[in-house]
Coordinates of N, CA and C in Angstrom, one line a residue:
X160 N -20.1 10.0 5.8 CA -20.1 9.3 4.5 C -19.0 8.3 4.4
X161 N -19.3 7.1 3.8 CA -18.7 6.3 4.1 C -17.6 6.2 2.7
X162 N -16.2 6.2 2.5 CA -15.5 5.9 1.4 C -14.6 5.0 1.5
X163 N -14.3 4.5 -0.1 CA -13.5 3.3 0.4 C -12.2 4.0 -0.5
X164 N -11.0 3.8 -0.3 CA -9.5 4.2 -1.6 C -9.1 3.0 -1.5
X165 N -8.9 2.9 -2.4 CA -7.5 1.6 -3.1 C -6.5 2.4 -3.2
X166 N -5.4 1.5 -3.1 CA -4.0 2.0 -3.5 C -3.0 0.8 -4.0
X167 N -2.2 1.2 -4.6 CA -0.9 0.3 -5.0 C -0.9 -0.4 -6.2
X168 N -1.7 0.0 -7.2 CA -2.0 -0.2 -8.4 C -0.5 0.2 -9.1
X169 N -0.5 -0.3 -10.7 CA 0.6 0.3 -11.3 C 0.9 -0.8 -12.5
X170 N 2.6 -0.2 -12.9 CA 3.0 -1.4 -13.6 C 4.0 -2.5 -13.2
X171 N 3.4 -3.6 -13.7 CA 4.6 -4.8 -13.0 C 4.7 -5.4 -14.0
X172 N 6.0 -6.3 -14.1 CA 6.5 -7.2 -15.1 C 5.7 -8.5 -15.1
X173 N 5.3 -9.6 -16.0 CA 4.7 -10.7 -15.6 C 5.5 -11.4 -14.6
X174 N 5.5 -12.3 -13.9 CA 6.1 -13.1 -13.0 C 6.0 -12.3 -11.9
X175 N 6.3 -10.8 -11.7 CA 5.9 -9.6 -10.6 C 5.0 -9.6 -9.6
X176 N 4.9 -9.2 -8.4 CA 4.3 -8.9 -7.8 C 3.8 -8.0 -7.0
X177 N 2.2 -7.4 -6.6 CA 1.9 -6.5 -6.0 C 1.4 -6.2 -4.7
X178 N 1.0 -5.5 -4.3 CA -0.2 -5.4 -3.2 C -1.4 -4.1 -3.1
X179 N -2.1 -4.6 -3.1 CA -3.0 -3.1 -3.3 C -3.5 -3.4 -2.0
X180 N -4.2 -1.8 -1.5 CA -4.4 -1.6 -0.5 C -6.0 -0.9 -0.8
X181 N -7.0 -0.9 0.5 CA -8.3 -0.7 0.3 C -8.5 0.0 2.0
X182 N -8.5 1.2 2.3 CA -8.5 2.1 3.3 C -10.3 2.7 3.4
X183 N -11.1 2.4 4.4 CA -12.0 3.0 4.8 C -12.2 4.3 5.6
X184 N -13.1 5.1 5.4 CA -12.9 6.5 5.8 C -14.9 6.6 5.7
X185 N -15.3 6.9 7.4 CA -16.1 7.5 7.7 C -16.4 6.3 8.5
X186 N -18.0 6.6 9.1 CA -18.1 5.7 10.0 C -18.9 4.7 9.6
X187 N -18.6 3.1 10.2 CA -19.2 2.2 9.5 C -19.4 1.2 10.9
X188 N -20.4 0.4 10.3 CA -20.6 -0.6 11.7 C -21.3 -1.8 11.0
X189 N -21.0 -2.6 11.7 CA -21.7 -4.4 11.2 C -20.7 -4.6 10.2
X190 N -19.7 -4.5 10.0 CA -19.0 -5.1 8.5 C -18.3 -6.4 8.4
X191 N -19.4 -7.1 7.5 CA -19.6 -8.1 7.4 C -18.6 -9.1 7.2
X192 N -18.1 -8.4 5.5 CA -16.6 -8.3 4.8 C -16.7 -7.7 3.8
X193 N -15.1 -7.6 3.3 CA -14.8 -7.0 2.2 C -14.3 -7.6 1.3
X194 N -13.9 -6.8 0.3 CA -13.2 -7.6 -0.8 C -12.5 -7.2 -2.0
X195 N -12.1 -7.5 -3.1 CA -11.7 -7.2 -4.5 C -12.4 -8.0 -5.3
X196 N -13.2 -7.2 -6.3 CA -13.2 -7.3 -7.9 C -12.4 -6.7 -8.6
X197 N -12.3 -7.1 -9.9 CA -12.1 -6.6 -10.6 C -12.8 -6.2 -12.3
X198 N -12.2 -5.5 -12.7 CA -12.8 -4.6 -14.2 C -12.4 -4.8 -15.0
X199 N -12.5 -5.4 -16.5 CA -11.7 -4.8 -17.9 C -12.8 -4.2 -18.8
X200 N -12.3 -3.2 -18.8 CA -13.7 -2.5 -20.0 C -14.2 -3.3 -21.1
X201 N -15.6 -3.6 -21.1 CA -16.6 -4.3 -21.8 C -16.2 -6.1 -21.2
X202 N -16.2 -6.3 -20.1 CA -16.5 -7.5 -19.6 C -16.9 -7.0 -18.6
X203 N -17.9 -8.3 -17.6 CA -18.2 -8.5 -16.4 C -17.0 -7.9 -15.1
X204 N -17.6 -7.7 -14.3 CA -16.9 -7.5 -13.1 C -16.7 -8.5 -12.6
X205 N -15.0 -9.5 -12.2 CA -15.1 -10.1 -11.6 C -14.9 -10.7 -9.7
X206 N -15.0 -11.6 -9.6 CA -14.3 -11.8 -8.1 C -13.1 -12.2 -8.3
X207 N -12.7 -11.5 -7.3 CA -10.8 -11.9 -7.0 C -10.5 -12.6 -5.6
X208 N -10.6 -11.7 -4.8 CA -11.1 -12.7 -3.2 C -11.8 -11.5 -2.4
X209 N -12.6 -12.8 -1.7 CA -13.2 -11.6 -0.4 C -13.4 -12.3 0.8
X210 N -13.1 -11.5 1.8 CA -12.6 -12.3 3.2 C -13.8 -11.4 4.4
X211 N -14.2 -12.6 5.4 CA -15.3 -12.4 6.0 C -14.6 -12.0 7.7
X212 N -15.8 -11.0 7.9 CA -14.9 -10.6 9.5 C -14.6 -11.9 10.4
X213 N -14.9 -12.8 10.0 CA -14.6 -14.1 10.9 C -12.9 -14.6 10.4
X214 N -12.7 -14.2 9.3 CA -11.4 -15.1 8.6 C -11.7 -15.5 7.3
X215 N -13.0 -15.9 7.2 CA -13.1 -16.7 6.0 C -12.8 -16.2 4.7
X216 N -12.4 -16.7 3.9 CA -12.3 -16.4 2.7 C -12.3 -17.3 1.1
X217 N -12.8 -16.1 0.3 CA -13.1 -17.1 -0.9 C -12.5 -16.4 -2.1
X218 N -12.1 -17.5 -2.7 CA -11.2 -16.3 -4.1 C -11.7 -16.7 -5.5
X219 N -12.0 -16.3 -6.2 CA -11.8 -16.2 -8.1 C -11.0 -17.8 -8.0
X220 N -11.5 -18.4 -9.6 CA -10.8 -19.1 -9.9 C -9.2 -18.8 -10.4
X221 N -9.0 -17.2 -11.1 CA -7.9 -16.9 -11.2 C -7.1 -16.3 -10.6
X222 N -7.8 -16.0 -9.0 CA -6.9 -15.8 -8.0 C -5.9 -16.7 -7.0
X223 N -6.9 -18.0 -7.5 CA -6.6 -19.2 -6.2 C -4.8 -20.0 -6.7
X224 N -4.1 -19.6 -5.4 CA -2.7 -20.5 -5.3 C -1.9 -19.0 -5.8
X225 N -2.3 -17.8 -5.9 CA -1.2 -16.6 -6.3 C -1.6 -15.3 -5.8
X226 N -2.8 -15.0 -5.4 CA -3.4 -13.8 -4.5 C -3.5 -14.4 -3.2
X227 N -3.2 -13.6 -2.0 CA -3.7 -13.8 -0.8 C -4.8 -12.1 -0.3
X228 N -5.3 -12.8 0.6 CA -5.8 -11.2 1.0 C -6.5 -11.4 2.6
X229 N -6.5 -10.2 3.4 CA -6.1 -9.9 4.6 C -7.5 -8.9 5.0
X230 N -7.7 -8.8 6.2 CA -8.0 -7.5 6.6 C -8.0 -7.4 8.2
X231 N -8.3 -6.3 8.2 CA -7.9 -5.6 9.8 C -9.5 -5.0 10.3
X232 N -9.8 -5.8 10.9 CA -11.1 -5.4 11.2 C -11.3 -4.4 12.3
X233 N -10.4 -3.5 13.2 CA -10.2 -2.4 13.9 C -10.4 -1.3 12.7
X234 N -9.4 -1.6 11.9 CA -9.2 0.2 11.3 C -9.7 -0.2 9.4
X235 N -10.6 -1.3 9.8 CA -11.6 -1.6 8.3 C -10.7 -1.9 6.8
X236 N -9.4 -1.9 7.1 CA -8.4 -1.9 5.5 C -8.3 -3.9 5.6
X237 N -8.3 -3.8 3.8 CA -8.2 -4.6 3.6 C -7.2 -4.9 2.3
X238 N -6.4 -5.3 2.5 CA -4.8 -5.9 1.6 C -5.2 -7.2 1.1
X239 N -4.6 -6.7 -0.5 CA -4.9 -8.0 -1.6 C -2.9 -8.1 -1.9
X240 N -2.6 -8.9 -1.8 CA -1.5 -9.6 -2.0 C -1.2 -10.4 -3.7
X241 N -0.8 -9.9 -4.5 CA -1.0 -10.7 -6.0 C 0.8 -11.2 -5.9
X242 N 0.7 -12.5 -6.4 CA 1.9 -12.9 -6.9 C 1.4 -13.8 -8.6
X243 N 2.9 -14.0 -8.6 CA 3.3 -14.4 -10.4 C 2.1 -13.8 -11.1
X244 N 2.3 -12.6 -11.4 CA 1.2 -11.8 -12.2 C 1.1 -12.3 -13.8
X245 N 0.2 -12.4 -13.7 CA 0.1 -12.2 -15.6 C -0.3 -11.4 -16.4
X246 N -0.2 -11.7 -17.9 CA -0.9 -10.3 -18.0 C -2.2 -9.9 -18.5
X247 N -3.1 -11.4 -17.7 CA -4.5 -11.7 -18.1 C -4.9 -10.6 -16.8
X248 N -4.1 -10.9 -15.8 CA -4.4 -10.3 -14.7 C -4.6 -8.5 -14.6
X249 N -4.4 -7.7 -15.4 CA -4.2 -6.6 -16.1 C -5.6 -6.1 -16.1
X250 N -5.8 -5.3 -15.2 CA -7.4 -4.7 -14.9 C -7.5 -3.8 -13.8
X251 N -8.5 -2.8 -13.7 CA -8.8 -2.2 -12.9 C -9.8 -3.2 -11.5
X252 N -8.8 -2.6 -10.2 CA -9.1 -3.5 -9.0 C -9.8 -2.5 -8.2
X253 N -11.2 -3.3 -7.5 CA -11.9 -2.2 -7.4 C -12.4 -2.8 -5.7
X254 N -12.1 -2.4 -4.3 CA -12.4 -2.8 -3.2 C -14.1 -3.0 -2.7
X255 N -14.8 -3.6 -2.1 CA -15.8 -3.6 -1.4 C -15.9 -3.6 -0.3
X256 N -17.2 -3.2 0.6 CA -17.1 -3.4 2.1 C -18.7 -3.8 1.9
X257 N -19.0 -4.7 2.7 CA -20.4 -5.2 2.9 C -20.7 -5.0 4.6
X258 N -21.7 -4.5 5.0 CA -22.3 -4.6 6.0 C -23.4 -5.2 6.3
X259 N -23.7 -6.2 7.5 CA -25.1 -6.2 7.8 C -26.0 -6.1 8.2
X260 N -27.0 -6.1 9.2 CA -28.0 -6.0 9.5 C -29.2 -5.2 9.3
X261 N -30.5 -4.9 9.9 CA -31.4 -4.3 8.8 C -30.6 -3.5 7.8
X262 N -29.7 -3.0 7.6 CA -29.9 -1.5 6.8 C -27.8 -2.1 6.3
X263 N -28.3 -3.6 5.3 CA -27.4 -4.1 5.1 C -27.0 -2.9 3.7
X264 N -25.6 -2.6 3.3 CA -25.0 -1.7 2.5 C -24.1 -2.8 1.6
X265 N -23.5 -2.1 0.4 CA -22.4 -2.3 -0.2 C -21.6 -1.3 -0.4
X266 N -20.6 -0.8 -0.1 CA -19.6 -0.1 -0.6 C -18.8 0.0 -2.0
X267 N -18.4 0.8 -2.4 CA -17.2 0.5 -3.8 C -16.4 1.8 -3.7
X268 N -15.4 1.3 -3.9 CA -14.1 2.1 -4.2 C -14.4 2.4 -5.7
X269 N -13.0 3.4 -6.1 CA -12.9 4.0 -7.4 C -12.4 3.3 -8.0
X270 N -11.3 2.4 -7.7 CA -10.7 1.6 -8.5 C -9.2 2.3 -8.7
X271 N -8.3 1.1 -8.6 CA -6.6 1.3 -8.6 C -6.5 0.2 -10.0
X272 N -5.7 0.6 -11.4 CA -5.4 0.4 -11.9 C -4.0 -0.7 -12.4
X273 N -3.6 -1.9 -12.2 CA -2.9 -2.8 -12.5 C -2.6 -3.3 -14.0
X274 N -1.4 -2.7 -14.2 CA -1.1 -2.9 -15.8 C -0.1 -4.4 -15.7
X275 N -0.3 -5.4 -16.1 CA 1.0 -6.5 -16.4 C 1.3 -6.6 -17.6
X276 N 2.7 -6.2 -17.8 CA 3.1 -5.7 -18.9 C 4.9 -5.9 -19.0
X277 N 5.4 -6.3 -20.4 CA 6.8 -6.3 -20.1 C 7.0 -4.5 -20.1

């Protein structure tokens, strides 16, 4: 069974910076890419960035020029990098893993919690 955990959620000051972490567990194959959305209760889920096993990547308008994000395609983790936080940015961050071929999947984490807050 395939699971995803986040980690490194929490509270940070505005201007602050974080990194959450997205650790895969079980066995997976074809993974396409991953990524972060995120959550605020009673809004849409949005995109933050998601990076393709080639390199590629694409981010949220309110990610671009202050999140970076990474992954390790041996051991499937994928690191979101946040800088000068705000405290729009304040939401539950929730990982994905996409696979392809016939028996293409989506994955989801539980979600790591990011409070920006004095």
């Amino acid at each position: 069974q395939v699971q995803l955990v986040e980690s490194g959620g929490g509270l940070v000051q505005p201007g602050g910076s974080l990194t959450l972490s997205c650790t895969v567990s079980g066995a997976v194959r074809n993974v396409v890419a991953m990524g972060w959305y995120r959550q605020v209760t009673g809004k849409d889920r949005e995109l933050v960035a998601v990076i393709a096993n080639n390199g590629g990547t694409t981010f949220g308008d309110s990610a671009k020029g202050r999140f970076s994000i990474s992954m390790d395609n041996v051991k499937n983790t994928v690191t979101l990098r946040m800088n000068s936080l705000k405290p729009e940015d304040t939401a539950t961050y929730l990982c994905d893993l996409v696979t392809g071929g016939q028996d293409s999947r989506v994955y989801w984490g539980k979600g790591t919690l990011v409070t920006v807050s004095q």
